[in-house]
Tab-separated table of C-alpha atoms and ligand atoms in Angstrom:
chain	number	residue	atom	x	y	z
A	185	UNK	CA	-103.181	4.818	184.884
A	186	UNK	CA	-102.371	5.737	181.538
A	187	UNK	CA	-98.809	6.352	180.591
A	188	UNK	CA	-96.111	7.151	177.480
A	189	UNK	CA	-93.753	4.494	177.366
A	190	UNK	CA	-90.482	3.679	175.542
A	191	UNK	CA	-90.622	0.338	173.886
A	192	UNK	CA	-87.459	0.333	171.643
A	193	UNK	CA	-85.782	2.498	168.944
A	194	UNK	CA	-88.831	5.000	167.476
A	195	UNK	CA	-91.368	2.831	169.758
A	196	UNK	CA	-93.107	4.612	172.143
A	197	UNK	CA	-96.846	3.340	173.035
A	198	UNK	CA	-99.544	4.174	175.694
A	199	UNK	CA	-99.864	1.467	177.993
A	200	UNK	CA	-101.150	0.708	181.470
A	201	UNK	CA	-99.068	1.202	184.031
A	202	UNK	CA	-99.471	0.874	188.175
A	203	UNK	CA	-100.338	4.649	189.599
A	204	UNK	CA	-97.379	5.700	191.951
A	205	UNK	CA	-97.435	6.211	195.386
A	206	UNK	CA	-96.065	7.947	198.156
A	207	UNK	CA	-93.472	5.573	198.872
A	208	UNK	CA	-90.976	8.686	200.957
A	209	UNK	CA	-92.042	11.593	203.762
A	210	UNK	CA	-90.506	13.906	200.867
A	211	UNK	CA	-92.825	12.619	198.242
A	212	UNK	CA	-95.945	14.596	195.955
A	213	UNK	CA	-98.081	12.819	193.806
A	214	UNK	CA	-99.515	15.233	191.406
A	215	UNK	CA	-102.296	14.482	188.779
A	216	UNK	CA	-100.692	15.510	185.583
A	217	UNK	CA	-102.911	18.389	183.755
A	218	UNK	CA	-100.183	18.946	180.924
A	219	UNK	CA	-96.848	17.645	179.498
A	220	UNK	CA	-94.809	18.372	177.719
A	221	UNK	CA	-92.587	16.940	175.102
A	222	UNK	CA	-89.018	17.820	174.212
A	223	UNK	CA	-85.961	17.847	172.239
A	224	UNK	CA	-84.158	15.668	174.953
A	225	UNK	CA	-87.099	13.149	174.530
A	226	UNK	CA	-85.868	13.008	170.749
A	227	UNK	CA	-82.106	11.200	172.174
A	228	UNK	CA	-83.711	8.549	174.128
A	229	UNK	CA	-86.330	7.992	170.938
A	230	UNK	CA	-83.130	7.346	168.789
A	231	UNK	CA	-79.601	7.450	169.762
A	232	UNK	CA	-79.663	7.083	173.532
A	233	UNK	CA	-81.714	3.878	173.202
A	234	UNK	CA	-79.371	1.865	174.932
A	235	UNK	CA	-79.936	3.085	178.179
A	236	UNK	CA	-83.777	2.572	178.274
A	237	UNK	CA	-85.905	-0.708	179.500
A	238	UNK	CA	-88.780	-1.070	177.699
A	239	UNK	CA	-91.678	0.527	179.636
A	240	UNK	CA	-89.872	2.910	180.554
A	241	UNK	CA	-92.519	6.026	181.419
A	242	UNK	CA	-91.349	9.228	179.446
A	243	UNK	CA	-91.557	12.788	180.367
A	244	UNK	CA	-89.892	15.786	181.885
A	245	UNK	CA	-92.059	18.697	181.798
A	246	UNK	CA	-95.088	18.511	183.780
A	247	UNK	CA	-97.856	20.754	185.438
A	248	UNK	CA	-100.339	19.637	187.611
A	249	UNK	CA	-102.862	19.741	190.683
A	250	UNK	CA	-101.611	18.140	194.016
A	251	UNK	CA	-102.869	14.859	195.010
A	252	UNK	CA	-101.044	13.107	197.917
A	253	UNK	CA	-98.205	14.476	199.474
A	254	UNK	CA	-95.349	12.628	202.717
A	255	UNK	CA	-95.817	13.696	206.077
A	256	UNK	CA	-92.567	16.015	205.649
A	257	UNK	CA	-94.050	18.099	202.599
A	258	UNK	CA	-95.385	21.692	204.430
A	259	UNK	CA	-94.742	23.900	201.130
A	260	UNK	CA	-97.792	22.555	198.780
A	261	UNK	CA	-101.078	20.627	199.713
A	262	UNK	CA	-103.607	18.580	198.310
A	263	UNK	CA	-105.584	20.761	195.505
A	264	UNK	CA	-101.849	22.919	194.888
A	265	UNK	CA	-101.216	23.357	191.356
A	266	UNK	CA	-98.054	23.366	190.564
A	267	UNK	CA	-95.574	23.009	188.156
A	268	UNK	CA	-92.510	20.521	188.621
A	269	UNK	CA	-89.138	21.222	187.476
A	270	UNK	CA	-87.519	18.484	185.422
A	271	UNK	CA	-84.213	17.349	187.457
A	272	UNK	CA	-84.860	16.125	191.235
A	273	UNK	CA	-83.130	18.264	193.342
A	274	UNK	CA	-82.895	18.867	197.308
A	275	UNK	CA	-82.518	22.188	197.700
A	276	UNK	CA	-80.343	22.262	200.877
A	277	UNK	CA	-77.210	20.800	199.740
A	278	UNK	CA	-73.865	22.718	199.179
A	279	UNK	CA	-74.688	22.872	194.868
A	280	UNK	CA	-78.570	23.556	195.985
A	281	UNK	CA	-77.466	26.425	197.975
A	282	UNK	CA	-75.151	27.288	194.875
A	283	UNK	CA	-77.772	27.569	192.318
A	284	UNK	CA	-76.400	24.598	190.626
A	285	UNK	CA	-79.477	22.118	190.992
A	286	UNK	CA	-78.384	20.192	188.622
A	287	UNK	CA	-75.556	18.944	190.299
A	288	UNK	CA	-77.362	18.064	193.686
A	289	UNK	CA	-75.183	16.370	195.898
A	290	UNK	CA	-78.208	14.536	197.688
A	291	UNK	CA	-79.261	13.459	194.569
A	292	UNK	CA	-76.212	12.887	192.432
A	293	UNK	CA	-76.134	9.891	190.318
A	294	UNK	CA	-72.951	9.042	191.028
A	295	UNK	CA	-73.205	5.116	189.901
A	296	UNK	CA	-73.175	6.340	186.685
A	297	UNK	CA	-71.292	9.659	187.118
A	298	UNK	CA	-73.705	11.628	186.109
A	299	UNK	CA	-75.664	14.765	188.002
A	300	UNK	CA	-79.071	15.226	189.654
A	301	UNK	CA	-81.703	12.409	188.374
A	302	UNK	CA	-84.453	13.583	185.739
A	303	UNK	CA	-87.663	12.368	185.142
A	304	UNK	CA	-88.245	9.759	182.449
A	305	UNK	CA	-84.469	10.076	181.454
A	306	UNK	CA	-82.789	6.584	181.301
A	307	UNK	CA	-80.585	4.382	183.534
A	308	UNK	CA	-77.869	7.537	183.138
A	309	UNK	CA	-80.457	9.790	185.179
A	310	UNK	CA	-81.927	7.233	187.516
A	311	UNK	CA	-84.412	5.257	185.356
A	312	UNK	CA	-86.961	7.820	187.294
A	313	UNK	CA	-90.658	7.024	186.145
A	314	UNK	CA	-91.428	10.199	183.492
A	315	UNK	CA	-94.425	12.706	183.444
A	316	UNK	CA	-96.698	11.763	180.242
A	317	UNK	CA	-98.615	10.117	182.375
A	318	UNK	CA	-102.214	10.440	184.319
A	319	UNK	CA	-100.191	10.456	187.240
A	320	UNK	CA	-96.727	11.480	188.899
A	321	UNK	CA	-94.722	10.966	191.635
A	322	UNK	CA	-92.466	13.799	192.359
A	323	UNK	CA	-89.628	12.764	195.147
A	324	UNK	CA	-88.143	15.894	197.122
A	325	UNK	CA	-91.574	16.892	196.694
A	326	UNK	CA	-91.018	19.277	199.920
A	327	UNK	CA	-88.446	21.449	197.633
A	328	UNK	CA	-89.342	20.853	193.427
A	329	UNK	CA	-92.684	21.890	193.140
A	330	UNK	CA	-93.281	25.639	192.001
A	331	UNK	CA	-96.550	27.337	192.743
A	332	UNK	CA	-98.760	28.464	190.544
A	333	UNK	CA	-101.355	31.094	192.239
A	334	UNK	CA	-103.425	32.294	188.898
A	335	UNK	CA	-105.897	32.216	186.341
A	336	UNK	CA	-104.152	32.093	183.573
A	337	UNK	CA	-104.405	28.683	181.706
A	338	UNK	CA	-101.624	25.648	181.989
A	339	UNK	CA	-100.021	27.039	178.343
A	340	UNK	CA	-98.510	29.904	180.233
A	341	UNK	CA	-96.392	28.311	183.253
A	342	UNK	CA	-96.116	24.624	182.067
A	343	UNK	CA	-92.891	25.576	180.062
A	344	UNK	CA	-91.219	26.770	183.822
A	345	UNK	CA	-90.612	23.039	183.876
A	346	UNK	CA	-87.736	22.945	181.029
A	347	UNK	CA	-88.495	24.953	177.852
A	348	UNK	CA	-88.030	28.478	180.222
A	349	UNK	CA	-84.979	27.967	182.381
A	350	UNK	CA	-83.140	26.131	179.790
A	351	UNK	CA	-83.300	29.093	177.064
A	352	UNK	CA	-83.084	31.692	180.004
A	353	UNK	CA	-79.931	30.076	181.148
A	354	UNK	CA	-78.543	29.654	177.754
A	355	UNK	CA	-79.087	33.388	177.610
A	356	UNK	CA	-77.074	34.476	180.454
A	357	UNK	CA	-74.615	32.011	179.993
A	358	UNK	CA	-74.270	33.330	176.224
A	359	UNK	CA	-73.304	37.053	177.973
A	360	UNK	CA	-74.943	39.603	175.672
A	361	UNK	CA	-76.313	42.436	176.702
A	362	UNK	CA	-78.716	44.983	175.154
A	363	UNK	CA	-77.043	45.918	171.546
A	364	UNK	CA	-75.256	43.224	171.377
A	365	UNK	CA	-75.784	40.202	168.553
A	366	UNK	CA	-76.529	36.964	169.549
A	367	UNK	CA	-76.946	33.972	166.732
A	368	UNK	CA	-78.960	31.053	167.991
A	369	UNK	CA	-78.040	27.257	166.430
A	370	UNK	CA	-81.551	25.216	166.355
A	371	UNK	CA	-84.558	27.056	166.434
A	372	UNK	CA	-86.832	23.850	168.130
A	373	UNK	CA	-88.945	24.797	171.453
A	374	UNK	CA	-85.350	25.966	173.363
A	375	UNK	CA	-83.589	27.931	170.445
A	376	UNK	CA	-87.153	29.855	169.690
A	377	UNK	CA	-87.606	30.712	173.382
A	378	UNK	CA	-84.186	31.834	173.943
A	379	UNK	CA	-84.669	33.971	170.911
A	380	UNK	CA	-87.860	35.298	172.336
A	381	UNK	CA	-86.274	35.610	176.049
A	382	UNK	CA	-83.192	37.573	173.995
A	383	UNK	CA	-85.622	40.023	171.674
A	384	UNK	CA	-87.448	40.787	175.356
A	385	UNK	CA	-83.726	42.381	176.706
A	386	UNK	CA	-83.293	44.492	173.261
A	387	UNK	CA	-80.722	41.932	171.732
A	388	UNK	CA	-80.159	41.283	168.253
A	389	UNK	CA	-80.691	37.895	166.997
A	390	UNK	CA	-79.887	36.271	164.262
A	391	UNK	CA	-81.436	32.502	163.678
A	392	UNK	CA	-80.506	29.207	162.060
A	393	UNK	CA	-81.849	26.450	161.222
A	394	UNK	CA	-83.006	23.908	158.136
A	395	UNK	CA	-86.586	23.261	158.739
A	396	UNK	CA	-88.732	26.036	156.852
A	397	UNK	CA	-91.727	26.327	159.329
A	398	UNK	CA	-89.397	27.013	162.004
A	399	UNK	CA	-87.615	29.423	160.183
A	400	UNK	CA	-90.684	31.015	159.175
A	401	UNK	CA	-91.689	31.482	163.169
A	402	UNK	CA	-88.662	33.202	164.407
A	403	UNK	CA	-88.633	35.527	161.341
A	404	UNK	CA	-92.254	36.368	162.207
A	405	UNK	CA	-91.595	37.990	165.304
A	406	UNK	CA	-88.669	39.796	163.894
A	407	UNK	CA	-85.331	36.986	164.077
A	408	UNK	CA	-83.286	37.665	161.016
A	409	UNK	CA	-82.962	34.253	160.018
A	410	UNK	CA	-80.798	31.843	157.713
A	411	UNK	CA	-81.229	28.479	156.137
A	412	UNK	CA	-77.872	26.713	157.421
A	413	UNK	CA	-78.690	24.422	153.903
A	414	UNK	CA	-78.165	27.571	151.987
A	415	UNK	CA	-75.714	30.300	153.519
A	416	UNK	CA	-72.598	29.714	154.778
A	417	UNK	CA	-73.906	30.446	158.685
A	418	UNK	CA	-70.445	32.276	159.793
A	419	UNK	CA	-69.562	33.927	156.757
A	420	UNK	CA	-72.866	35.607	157.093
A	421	UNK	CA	-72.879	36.534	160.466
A	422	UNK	CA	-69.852	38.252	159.987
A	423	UNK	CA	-71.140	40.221	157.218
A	424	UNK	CA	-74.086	41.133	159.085
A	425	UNK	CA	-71.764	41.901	161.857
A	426	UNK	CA	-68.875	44.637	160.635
A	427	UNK	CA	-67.112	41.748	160.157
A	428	UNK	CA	-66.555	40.412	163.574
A	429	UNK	CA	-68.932	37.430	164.599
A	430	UNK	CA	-71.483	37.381	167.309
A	431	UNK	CA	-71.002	38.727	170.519
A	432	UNK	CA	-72.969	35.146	172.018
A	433	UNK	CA	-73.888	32.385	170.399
A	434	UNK	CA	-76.541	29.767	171.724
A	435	UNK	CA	-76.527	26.145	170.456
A	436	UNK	CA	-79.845	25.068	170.586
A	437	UNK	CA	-79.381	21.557	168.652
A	438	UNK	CA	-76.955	19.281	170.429
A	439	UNK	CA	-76.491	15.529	169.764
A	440	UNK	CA	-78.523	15.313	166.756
A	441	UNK	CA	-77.401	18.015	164.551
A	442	UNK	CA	-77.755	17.774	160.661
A	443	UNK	CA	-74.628	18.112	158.550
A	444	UNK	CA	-71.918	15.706	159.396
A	445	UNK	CA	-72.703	12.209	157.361
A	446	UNK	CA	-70.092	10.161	158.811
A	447	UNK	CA	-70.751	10.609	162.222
A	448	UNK	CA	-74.538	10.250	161.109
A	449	UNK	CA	-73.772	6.704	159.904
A	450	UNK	CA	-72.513	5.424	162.691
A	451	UNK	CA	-74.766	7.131	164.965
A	452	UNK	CA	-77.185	4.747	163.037
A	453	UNK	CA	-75.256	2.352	163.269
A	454	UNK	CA	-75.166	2.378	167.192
A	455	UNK	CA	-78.749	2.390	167.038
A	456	UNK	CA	-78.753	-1.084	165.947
A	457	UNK	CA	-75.891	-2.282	168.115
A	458	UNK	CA	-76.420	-4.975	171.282
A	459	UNK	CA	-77.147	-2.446	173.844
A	460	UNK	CA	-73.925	-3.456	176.156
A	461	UNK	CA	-71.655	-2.593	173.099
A	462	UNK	CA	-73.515	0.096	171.660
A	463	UNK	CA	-73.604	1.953	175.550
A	464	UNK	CA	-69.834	1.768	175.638
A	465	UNK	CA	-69.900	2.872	172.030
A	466	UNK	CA	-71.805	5.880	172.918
A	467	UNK	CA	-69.799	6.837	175.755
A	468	UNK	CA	-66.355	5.909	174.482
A	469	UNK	CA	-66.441	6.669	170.608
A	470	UNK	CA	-66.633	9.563	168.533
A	471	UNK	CA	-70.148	9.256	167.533
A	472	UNK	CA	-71.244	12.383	168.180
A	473	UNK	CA	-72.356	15.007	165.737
A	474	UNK	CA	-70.244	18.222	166.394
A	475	UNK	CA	-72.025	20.446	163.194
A	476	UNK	CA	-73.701	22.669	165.601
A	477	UNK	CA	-71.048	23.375	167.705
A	478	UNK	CA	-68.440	23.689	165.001
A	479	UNK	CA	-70.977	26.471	163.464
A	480	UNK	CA	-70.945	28.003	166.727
A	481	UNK	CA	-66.835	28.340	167.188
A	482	UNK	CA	-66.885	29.426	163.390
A	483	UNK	CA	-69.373	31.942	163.998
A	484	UNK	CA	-68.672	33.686	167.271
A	485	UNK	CA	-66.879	36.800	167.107
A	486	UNK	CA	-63.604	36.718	168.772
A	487	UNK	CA	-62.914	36.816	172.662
A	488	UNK	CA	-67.327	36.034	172.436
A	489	UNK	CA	-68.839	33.361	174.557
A	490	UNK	CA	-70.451	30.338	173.198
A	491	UNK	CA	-73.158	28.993	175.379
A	492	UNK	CA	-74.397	25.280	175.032
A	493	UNK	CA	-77.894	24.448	175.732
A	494	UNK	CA	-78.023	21.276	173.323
A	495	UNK	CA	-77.321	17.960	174.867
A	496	UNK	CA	-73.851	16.260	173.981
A	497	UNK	CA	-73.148	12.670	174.710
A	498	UNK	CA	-69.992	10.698	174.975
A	499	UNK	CA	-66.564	12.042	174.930
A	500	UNK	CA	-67.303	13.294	171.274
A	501	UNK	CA	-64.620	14.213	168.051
A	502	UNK	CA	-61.889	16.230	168.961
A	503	UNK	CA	-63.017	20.172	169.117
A	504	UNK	CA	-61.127	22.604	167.401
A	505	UNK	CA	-58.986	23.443	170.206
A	506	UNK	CA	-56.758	25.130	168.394
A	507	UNK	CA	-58.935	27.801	166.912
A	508	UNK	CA	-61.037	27.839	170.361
A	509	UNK	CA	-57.770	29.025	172.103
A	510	UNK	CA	-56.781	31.650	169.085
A	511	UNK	CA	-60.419	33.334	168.932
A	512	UNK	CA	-60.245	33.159	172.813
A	513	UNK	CA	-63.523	31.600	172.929
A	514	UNK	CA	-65.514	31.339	176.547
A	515	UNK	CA	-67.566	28.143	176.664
A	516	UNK	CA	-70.136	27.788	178.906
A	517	UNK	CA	-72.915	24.740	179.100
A	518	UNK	CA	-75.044	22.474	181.442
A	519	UNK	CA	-78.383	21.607	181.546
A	520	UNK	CA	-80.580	24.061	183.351
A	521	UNK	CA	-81.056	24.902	187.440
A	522	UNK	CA	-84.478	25.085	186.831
A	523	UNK	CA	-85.187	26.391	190.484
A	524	UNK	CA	-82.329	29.084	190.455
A	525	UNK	CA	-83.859	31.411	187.296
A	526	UNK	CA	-87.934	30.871	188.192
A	527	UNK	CA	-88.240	33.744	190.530
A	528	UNK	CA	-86.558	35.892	187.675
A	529	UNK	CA	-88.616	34.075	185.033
A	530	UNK	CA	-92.199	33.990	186.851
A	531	UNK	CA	-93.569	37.881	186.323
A	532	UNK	CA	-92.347	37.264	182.557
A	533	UNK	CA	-95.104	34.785	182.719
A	534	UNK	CA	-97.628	37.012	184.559
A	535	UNK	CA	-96.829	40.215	182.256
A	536	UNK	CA	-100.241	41.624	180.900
A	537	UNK	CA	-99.741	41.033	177.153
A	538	UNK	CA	-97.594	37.975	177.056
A	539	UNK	CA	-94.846	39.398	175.669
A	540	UNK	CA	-92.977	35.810	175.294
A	541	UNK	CA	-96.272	34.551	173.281
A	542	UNK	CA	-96.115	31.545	175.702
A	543	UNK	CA	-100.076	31.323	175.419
A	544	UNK	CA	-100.076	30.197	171.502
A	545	UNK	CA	-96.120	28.518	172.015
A	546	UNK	CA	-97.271	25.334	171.217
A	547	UNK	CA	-98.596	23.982	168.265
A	548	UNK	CA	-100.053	20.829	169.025
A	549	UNK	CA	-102.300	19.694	172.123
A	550	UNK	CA	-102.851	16.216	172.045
A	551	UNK	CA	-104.506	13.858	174.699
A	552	UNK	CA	-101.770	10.746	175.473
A	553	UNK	CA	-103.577	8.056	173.474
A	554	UNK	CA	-101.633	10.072	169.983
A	555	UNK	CA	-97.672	9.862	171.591
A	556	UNK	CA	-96.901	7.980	168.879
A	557	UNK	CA	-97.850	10.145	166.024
A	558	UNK	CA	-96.881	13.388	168.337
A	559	UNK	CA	-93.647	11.617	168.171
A	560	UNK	CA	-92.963	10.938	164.809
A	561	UNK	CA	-94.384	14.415	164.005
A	562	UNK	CA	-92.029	15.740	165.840
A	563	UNK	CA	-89.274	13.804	165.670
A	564	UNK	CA	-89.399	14.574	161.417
A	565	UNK	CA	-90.610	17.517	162.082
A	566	UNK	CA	-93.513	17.361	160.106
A	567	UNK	CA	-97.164	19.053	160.300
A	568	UNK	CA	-95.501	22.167	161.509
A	569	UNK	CA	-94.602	20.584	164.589
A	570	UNK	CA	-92.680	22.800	166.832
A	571	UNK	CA	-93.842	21.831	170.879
A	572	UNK	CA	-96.415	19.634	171.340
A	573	UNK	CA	-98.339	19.433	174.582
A	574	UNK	CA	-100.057	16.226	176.059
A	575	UNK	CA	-103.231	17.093	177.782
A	576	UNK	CA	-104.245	13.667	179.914
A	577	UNK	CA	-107.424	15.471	180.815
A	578	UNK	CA	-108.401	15.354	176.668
B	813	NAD	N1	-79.551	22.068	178.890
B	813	NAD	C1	-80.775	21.669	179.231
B	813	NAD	O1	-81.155	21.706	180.391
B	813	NAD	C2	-81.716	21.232	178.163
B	813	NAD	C3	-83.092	21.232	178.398
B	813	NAD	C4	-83.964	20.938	177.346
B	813	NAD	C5	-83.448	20.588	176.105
B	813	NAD	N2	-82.098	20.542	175.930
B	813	NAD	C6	-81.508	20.213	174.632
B	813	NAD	O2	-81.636	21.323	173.766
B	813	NAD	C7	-81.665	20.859	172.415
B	813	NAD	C8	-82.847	21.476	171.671
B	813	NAD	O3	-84.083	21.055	172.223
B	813	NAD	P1	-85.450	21.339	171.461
B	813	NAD	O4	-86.574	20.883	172.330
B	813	NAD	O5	-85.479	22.734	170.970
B	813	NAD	O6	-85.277	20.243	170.260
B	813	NAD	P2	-85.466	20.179	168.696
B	813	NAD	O7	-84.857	18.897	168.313
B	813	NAD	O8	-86.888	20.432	168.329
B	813	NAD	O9	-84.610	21.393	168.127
B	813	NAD	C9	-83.373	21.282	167.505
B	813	NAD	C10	-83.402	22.137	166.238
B	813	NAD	O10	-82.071	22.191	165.681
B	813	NAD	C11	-82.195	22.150	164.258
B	813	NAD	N3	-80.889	21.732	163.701
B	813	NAD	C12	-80.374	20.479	163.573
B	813	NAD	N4	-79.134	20.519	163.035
B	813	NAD	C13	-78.848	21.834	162.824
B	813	NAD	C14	-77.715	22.521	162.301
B	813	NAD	N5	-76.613	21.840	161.898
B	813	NAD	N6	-77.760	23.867	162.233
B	813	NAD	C15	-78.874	24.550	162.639
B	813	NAD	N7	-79.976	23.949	163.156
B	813	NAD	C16	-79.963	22.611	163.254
B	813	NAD	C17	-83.330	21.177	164.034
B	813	NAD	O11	-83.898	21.324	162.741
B	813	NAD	C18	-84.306	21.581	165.148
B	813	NAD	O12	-85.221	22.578	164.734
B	813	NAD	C19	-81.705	19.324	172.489
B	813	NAD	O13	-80.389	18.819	172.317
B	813	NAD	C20	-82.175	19.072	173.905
B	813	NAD	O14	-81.740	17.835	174.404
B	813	NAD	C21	-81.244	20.851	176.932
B	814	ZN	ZN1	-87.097	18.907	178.165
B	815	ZN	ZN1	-79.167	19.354	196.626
């Protein structure tokens, strides 16, 4: 089958690669119908490098129809369509039962000490064959897959996967409720959907980012928005804000954030390292880039919650503790239980009108034979790029 693979820093190409197989009783094999393509895809394009091999298959947010499935599967079927959730979970373990998927104790990665495995996510996450491909197979198959009983076309569930769990959990994590003001860092696929997700509940929300088209898509469906290149972020909020801050604030950029030259230098740097030295670097050293989540402690009022939805790496530049402990900050972050919000997501998706606009979300539908431009595109940001959809089927 055809399939996205990582090759080396900004080298992804389409190459041939064995179809999988049910190789466990727990096991689906799905053929993939669309893709998607993410932020987190961004890291292992760049800075988390390191941890790839090349051929590595990417992808993380797939939808389907149901191939093959292991004699212990009795929830889906041959012909299912379905879309799978982008961390491999059990779903009977004490964190399953605790809504807190991510942390699977079945599945744990704990040779790396990190949580549940993801698809297509590096030796950290269990060097799990990814989802832009023809073809996937999806172990604890008999719990992952969601069900999709409808008309409506792929555009409209596919982001259930990722995109919809991750901003709805950055959402209730950020505690606002109706009236409140919440400002959301990054407005990529995960900051615009937990803008949308907010707007939906009758909260306020302010927007930042640097890149003009996106910008220009939040304000158009009614984000009051600011160019973090040309307002100071916080000082505005405030104003906007009697003075205080916002109530929540979401930080929808994570590891790659704009603003902080040194750190971008030897983020760079790393890139170019031996990959045993530039892992430990990585994990060890104070590579990261903290201007997002600096913004965020700046900006949130105080006694607010700051809720992290951007990926962080390594054990990053010291944080402001100081100020965090003053302005009583709450904190909250992870990546998303995908399977604990879909129930509460799901009629969102089925609402007559679409109020999320999840129909025209994305912006570009590609077949797999253009992951390298879609990446680049996306990666600088260019062509309007904002989510871009692989259709194998094209
Ligand atoms: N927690 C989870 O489960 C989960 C799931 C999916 C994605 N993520 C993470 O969420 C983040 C966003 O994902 P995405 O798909 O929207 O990616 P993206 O890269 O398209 O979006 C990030 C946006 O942040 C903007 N930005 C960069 N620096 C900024 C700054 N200093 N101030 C304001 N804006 C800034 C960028 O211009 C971009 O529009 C990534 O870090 C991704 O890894 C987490
Ligand atoms: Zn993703
Ligand atoms: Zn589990």
């Amino acid at each position: 089958m055809k399939a996205v693979t990582w090759q080396g820093k900004r080298d992804v190409r389409v190459e041939d690669v064995p179809d999988p197989t049910i190789e466990q009783d727990t096991d689906v094999i799905i053929e993939v119908t669309s893709s998607g393509l993410c932020g987190s895809d961004l890291h292992l394009y760049e800075v988390l490098g390191p941890f790839m091999n090349a051929g590595d298959v990417l992808g993380h947010e797939p939808m389907g129809n149901v191939v093959a499935t292991g004699a212990a599967v009795t929830d889906v079927a041959a012909g299912d369509r379905v879309v799978i959730p982008f961390q491999i979970a059990c779903g009977s373990c004490w964190m399953c039962d605790r809504g807190l998927q991510t942390q699977c104790e079945t599945t744990q990665m704990r040779k790396t000490g990190m949580g549940a495995p993801l698809f297509g996510y590096s030796n950290l996450y269990g060097a799990v064959p990814g989802a832009q491909a023809e073809f996937l197979r999806v172990p604890h198959g008999d719990y992952g897959p969601i069900k999709i009983e409808s008309d409506l076309s792929d555009d409209h569930f596919i982001y259930l996967s990722d995109v919809l769990p991750t901003a709805f959990q950055a959402l209730e994590y950020a505690n606002v409720q109706e009236g409140d003001t919440l400002l959301v860092i990054g407005l990529g696929p995960i900051g615009d959907m937990a803008a949308r997700l907010a707007q939906h509940r009758g909260i306020r929300v302010i927007g930042t980012d640097l890149v003009a088209a996106r910008l220009a898509r939040s304000q158009a469906r009614g984000v009051e928005v600011l160019d973090v290149t040309e307002v100071d972020v916080g000082e505005t909020v405030r104003e906007l804000t009697g003075g205080r801050g916002a109530d929540g604030v979401i930080d929808a950029v994570g590891l790659e954030a704009h603003g902080a030259g040194a750190a971008k230098a030897a983020q760079t740097l790393v890139g170019f390292l031996p990959d045993f030295i530039a892992r430990r670097a990585l994990m060890n050293a104070s590579v990261d880039r903290m201007g997002a989540i600096y913004l965020a402690i700046d900006a949130v009022r105080r006694g607010g919650t700051i809720s992290l939805s951007g990926l962080y790496a390594g054990t990053s530049d010291p944080m402001p503790l100081q100020t965090m402990f003053d302005k009583q900050v709450q904190l909250r972050m992870g990546q998303a239980n995908v399977k604990h919000w879909v129930d509460q997501i799901l009629p969102l998706a089925h609402e007559t009108g679409d109020p999320l606009g999840l129909a025209d979300f994305a912006t570009h539908r590609v077949p797999l034979a253009e992951a390298p431009e879609a990446y680049r595109t996306f990666q600088g940001k260019t062509d309007e790029t904002v989510k871009v959809l692989f259709k194998p089927g094209l």
